[in-house]
Coordinates of C-alpha atoms in Angstrom, one line a residue:
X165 CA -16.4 -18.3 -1.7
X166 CA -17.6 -17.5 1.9
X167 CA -16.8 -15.0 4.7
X168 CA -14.0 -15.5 6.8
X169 CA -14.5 -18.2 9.9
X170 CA -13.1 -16.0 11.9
X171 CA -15.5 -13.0 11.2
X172 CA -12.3 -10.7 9.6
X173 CA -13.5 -8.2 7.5
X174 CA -12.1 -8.7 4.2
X175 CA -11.0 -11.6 4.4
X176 CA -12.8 -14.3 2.6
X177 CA -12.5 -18.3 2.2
X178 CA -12.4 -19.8 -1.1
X179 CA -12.8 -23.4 -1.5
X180 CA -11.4 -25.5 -5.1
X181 CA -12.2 -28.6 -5.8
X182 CA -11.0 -30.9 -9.1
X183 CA -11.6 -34.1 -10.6
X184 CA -9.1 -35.2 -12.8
X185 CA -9.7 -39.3 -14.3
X186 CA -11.6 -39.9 -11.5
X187 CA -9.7 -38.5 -8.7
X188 CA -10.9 -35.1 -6.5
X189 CA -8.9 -33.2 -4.7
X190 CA -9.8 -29.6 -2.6
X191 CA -7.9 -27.2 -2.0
X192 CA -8.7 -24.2 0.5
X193 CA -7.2 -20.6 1.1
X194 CA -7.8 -17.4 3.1
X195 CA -7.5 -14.3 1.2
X196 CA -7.4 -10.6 1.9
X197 CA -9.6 -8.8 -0.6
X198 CA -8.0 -5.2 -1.3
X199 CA -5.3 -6.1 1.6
X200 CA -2.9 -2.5 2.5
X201 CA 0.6 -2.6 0.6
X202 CA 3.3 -4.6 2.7
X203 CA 5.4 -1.1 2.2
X204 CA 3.7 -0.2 5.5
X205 CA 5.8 -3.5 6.9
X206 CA 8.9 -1.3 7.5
X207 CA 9.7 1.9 9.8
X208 CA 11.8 3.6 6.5
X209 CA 10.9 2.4 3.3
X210 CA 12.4 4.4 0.3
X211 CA 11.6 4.0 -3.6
X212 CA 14.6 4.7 -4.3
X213 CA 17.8 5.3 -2.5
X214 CA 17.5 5.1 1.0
X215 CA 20.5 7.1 2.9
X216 CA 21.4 6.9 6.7
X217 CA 24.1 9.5 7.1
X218 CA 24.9 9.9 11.2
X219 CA 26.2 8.0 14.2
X220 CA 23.4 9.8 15.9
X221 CA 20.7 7.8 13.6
X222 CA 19.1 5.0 15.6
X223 CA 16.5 2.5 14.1
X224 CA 14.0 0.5 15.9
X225 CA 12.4 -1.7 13.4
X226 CA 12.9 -2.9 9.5
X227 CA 13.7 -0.9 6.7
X228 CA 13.4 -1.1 3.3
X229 CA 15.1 0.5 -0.2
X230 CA 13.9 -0.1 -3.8
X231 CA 17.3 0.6 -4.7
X232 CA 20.3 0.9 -3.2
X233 CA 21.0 1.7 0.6
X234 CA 23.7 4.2 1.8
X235 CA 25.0 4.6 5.4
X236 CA 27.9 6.6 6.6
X237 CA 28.9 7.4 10.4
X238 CA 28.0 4.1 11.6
X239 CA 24.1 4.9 12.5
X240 CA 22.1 2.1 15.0
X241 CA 20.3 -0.4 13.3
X242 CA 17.9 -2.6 15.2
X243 CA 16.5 -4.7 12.5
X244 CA 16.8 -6.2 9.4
X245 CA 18.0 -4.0 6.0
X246 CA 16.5 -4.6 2.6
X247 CA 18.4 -3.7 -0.1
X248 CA 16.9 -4.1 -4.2
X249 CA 20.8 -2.9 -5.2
X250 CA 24.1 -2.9 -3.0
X251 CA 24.4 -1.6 1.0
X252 CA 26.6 1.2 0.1
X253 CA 28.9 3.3 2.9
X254 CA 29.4 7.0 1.1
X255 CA 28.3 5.8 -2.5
X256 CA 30.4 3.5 -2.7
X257 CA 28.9 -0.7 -2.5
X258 CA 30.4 -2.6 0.4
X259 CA 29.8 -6.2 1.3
X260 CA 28.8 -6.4 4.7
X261 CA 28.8 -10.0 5.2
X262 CA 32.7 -10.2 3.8
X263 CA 35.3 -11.8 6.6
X264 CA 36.4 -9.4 9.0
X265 CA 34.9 -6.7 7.5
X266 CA 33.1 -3.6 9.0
X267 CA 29.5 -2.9 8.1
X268 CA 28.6 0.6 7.7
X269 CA 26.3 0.6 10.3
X270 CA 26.2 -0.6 14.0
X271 CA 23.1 -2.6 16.1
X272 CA 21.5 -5.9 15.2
X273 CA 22.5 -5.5 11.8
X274 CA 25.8 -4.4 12.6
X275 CA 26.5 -7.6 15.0
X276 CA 24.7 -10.0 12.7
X277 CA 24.9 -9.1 9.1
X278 CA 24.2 -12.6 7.9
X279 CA 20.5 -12.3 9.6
X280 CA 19.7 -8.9 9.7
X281 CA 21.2 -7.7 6.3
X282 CA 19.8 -8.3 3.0
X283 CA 21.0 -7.5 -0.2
X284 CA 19.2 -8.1 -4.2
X285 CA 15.7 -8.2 -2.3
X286 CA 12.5 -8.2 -4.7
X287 CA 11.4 -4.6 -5.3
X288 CA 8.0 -4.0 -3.9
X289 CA 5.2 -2.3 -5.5
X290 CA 4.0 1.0 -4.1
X291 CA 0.7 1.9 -4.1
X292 CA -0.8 4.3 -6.6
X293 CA -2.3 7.1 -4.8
X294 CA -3.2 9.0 -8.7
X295 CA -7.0 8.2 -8.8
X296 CA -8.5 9.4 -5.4
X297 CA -11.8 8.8 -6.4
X298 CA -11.1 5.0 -5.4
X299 CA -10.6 5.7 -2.1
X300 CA -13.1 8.6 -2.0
X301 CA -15.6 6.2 -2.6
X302 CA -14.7 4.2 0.5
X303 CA -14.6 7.5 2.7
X304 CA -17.0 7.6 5.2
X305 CA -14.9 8.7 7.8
X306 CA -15.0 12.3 9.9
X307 CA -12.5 14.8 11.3
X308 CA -13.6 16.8 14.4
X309 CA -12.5 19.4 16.3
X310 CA -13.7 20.2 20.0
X311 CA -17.0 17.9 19.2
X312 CA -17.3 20.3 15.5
X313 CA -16.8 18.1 12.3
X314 CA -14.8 20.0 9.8
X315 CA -14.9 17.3 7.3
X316 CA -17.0 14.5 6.9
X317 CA -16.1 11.8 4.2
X318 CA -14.1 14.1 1.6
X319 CA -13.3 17.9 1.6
X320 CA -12.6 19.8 -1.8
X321 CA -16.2 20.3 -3.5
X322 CA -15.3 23.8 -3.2
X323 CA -12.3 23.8 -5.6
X324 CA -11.3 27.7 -4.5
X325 CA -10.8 25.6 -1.4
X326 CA -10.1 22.6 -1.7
X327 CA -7.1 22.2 1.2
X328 CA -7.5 22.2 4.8
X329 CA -5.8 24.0 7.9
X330 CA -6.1 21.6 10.8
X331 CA -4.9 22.4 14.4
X332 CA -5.2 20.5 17.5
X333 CA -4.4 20.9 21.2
X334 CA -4.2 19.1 24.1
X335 CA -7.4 19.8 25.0
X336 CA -8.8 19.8 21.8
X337 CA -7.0 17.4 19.4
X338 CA -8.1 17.0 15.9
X339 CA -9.7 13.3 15.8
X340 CA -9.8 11.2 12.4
X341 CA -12.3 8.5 12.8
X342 CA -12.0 6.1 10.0
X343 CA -11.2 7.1 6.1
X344 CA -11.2 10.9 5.1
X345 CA -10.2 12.4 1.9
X346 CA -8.7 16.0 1.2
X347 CA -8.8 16.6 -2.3
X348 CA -6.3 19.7 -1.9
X349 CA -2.8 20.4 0.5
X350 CA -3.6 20.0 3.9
X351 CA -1.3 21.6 7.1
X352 CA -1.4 19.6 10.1
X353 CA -0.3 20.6 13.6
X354 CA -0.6 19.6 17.1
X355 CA -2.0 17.1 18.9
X356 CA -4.4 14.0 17.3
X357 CA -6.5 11.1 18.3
X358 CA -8.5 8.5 16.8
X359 CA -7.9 5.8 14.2
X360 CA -8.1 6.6 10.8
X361 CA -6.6 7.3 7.4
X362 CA -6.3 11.2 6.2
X363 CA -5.4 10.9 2.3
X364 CA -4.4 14.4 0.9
X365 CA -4.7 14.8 -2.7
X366 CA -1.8 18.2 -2.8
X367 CA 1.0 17.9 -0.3
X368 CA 1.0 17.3 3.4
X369 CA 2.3 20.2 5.1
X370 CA 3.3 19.3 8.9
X371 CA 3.6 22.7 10.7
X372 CA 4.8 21.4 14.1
X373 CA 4.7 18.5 16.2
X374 CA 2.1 15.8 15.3
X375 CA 1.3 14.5 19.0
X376 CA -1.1 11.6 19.7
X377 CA -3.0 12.3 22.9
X378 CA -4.2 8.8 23.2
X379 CA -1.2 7.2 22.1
X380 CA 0.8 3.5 22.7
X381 CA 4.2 4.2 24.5
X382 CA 7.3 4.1 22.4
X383 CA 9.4 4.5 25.3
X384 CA 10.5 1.0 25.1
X385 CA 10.7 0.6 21.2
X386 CA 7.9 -2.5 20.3
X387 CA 10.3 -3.6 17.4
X388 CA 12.9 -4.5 19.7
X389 CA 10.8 -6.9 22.1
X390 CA 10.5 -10.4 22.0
X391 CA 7.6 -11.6 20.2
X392 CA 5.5 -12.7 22.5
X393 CA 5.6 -9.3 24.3
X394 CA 5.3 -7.3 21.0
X395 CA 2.0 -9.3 20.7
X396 CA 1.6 -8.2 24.2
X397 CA 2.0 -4.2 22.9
X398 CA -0.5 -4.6 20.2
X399 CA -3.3 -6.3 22.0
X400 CA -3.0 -4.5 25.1
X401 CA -3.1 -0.8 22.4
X402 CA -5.7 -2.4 20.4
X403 CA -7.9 -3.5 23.0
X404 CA -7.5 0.3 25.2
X405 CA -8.5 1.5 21.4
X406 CA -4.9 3.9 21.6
X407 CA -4.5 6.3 18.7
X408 CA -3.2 5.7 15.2
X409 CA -3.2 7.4 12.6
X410 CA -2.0 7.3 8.8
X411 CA -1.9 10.1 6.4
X412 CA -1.2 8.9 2.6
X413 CA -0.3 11.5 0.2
X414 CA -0.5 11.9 -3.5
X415 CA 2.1 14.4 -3.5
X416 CA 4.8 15.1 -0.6
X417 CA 5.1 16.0 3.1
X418 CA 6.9 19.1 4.2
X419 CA 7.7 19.5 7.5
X420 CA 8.8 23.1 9.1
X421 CA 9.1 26.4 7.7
X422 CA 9.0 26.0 3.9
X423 CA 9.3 29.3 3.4
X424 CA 12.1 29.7 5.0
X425 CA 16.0 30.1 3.5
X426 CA 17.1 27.8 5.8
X427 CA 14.6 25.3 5.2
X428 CA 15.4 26.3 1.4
X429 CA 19.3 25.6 1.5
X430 CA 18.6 22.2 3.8
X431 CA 16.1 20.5 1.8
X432 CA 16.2 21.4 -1.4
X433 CA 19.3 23.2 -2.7
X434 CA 21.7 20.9 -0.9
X435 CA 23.4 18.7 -3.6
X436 CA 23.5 15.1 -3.9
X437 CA 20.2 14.7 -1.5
X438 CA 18.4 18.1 -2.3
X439 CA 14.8 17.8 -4.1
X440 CA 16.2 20.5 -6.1
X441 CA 18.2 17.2 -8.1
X442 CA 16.2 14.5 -7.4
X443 CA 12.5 13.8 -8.8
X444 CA 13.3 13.6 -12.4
X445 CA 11.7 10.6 -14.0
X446 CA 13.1 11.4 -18.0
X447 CA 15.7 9.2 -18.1
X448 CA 14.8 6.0 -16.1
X449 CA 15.2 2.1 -17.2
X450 CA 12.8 -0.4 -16.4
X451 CA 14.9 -0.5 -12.6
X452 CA 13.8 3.1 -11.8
X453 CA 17.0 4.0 -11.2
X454 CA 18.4 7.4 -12.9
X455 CA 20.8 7.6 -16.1
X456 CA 20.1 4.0 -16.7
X457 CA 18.0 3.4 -19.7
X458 CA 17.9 0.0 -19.8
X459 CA 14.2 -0.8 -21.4
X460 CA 16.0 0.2 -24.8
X461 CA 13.3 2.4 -25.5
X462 CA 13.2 6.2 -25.6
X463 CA 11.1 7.6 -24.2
X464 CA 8.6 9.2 -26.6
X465 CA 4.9 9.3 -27.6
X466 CA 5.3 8.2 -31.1
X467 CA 2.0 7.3 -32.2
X468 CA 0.1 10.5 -30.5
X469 CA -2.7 9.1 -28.5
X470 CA -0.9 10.6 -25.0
X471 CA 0.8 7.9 -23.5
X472 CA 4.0 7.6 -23.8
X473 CA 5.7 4.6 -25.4
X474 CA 7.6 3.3 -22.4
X475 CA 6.3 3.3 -19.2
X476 CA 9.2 2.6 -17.1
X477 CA 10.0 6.5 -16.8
X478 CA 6.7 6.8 -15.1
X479 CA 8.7 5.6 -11.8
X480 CA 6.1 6.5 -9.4
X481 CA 2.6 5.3 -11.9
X482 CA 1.0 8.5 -11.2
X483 CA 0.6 8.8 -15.2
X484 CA 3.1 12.1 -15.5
X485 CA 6.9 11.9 -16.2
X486 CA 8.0 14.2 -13.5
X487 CA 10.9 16.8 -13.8
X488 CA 13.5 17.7 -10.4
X489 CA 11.2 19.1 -8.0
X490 CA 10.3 23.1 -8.2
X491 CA 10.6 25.0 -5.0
X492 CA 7.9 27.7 -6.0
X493 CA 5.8 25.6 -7.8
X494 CA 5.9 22.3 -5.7
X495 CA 7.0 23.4 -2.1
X496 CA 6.8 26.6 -1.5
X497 CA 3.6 28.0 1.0
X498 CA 2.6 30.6 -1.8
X499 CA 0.1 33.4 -1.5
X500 CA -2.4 31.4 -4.4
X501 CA -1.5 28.3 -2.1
X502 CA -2.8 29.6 1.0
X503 CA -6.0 31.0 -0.8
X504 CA -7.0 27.1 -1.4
X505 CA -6.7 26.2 1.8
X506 CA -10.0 26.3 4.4
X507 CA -9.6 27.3 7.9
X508 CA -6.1 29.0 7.0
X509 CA -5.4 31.5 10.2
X510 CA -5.5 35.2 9.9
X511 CA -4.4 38.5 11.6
X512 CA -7.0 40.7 13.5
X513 CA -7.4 42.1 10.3
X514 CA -8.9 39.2 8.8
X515 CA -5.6 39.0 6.4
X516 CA -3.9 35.6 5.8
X517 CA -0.9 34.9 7.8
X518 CA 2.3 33.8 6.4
X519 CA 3.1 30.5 6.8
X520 CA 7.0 30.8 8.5
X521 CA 4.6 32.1 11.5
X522 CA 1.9 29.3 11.2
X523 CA 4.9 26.9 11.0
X524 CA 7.6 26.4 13.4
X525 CA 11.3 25.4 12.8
X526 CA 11.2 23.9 16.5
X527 CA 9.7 20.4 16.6
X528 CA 10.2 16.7 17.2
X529 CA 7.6 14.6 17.3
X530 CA 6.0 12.5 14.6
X531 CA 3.2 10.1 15.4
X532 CA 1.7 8.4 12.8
X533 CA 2.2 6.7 9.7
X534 CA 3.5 8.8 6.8
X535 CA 2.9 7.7 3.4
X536 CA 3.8 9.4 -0.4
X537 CA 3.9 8.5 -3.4
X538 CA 6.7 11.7 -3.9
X539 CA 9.2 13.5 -1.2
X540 CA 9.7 13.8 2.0
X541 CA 11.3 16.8 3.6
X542 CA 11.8 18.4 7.2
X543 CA 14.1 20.4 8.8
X544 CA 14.1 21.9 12.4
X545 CA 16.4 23.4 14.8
X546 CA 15.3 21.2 17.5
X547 CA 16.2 17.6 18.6
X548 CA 16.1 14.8 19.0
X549 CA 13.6 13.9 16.6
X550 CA 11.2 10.7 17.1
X551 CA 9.2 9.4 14.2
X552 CA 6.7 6.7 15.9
X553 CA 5.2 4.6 13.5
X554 CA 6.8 4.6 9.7
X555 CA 7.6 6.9 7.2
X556 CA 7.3 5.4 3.5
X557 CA 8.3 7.9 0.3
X558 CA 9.9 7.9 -3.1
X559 CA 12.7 10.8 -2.0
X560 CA 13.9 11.8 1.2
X561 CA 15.5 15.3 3.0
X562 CA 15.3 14.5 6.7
X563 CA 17.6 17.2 8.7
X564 CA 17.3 16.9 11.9
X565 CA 19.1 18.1 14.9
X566 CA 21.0 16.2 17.4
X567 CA 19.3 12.5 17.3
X568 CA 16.8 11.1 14.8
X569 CA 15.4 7.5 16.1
X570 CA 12.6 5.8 14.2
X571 CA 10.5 3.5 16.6
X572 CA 8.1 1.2 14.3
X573 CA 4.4 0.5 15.2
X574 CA 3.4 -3.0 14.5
X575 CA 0.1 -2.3 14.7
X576 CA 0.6 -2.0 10.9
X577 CA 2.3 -5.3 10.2
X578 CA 0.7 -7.1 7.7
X579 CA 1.6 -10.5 9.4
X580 CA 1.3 -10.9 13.5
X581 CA 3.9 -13.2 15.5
X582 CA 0.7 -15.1 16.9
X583 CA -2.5 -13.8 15.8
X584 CA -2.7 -13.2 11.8
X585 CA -6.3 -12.3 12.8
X586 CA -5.4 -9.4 14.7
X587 CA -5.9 -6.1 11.9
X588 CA -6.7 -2.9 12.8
X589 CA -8.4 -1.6 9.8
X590 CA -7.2 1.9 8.8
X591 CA -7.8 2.0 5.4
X592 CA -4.4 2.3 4.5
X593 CA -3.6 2.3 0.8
X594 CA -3.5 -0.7 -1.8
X595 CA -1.0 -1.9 -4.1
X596 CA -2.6 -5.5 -5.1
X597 CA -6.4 -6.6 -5.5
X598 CA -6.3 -9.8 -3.2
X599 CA -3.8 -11.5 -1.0
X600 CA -3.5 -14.9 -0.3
X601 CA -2.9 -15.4 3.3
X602 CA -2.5 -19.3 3.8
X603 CA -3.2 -22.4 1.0
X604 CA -3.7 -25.7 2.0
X605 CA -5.3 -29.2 1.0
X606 CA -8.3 -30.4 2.3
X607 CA -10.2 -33.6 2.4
X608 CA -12.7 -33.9 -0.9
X609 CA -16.9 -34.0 0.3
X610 CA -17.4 -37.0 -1.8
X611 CA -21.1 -36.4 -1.8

């Protein structure tokens, strides 16, 4: 075992050689020790049902579903579409590669189904984002403020405050250099720079636009170049060292005003997509897909050590069988909520703000890459919206206003057109140990 040739942290060459009656034979590889999950591949990648429902829903990139994949209104597609179970228009399974048929969706995928559309695809491991104190130990990353750092490495040894309140400007931008760690929710707003990972250990609470100051443009989407010049985009952003961020979340991101009965009624009440019915994990088979028990066992703790007997119902491998999501217990910006968080604003009295005031219902900008292992919600009043980098989640309540377009970073890729060399290192969560990256056979050293 030796270090990469080409000087690539963690990556490593490991050389095998045999004799069998008398004949040797070697056989090298390069693999990627502790490489990120290839769930960060994709631009939308959902562990579960993944549902594009608007004409005015334009894609720049891949995406992904663990399960099935709904579209209806015949949204833009500019990429390929991974399916574990059926493409479905309105809940009901189509075949978009049938003779004269109409696929539910329009764009590359749309024109070329037989390229572009894929249906019965492996389902892919997310990571496990339960035990932070794995990538805690790995933190040695900062987050500063107008030259102050308000968190260096991990934030939360103060468990009456273990979330943050982070706001940046234009001007002042909160920068995340390398891997940080909030053990607590975290609220993030404004404009950010550097490259980094944030992992939040509570929920993600996006309170506005998420800007990056030093950001790649996404004006002409990188997804949709040739490949030569989408090599082009990420050397000419990696070598000008332009923003990019991650934030991986153990619970769920909540964009907009929580608190709000209109964010209420959007997200979470509304049926068939509403967290209020989705979440439940007490009555999944070993597919993960609801109201199919197909592991043929119940799912009980029979022998009382506290595990239970199946773990197939633990869909998401966070070690809990979780009910439908709560509003007041899981979403909602609650006094005792707001008490745990650091940094939280306050009126000239020195009283705690409530949050529909910290938060706006007016945004549309997300730079970044969003990752959690539960929900993601967001609602606002504004449009178009413009995700720039991916957005990767069990459950999903986008509302958005107008035009929703996802625009993929491939700075993220975990394989390059030309250069398989060329990683930006964000510490961006795990899903395997080791990765090979190529095999091949070598002459045997005789001597």
């Amino acid at each position: 075992v030796e270090a990469d040739p080409a000087g690539v942290a963690s990556n490593y060459q490991l050389t095998a050689v045999a004799t069998v009656r008398g004949k040797t034979r070697a056989i090298r590889a390069l693999v990627r020790k502790n490489p990120p999950s290839t769930v960060f591949d994709y631009e939308y990648f959902l562990n579960n049902w993944g549902w594009w429902w608007g004409s005015s829903i334009h894609g720049y990139g891949d995406q992904r579903s663990n399960w099935d994949f709904d579209f209806r209104y015949n949204p833009e597609v500019n990429g390929h579409i991974l399916a574990n179970g059926n493409v479905e228009s309105n809940m009901v399974p189509v075949d978009p590669y049938a003779p004269g048929g109409t696929p539910p969706f329009t764009g590359w995928a749309g024109n070329d189904p037989l390229t572009y559309c894929h249906t019965g695809s492996p389902r892919v491991k997310m990571p496990n984002l339960k035990n932070l104190a794995v990538y805690e130990s790995g933190a040695t990353g900062t987050v500063e403020i107008n030259g102050v750092t308000i968190v260096n490495g991990v934030h939360g040894d103060d468990e009456a405050q273990s979330g943050i309140y982070l706001e940046g400007t234009a001007a002042n931008p909160i920068e995340i250099d390398g891997r940080v760690v909030i053990r607590g929710d975290a609220i993030v707003k404004g404009y950010i720079t550097g490259q980094g990972t944030l992992y939040v250990g509570g929920n993600l609470y996006i309170a506005g636009d998420v800007i990056y100051s030093n950001g790649p443009s996404f004006s002409s989407p990188p997804a949709t170049m040739s490949a030569s010049a989408q090599d082009s985009w990420v050397a000419s952003a990696k070598s000008a060292g332009k923003d990019l961020i991650a934030f991986a979340v153990r619970e769920s991101i909540f964009a907009g005003q929580v608190n709000s009965s209109t964010w209420k009624s959007g997200c979470y009440d509304a049926s068939v997509y509403g967290l209020k019915n989705v979440g439940g994990e007490t009555n999944l088979g070993a597919d993960g897909i609801a109201d199919t028990p197909d592991d043929g066992i119940a799912y009980l703790d029979t022998d009382g050590d506290g595990t239970p007997d199946s773990a197939w119902y633990d869909a998401d491998e966070d070690g809990v069988v979780d009910a439908n999501f709560n509003y007041a217990n899981d979403i909602q910006m609650t006094t005792a909520r707001r008490d745990r968080i650091a940094r939280y604003p306050v009126n000239s009295s020195n009283q705690l703000i409530d949050y529909n005031t910290v938060a706006s219902g007016s945004f549309t900008r997300f730079d970044g890459i969003y990752y959690t292992n539960h929900a993601m919600a967001s609602r606002t009043s504004a449009g178009p919206d413009y995700l720039n980098g991916s957005l990767i989640c069990r459950n999903e309540a986008w509302i958005f206003t107008n035009r929703l377009d996802f625009r993929y970073d491939p700075r993220v890729h975990s394989r390059y057109n030309q250069d398989p060399n060329n990683i930006i290192d964000l510490g961006l969560p795990v899903a395997e140990s080791a990765r090979m990256l190529r095999r091949y056979e070598i002459a045997p050293d005789e001597a």
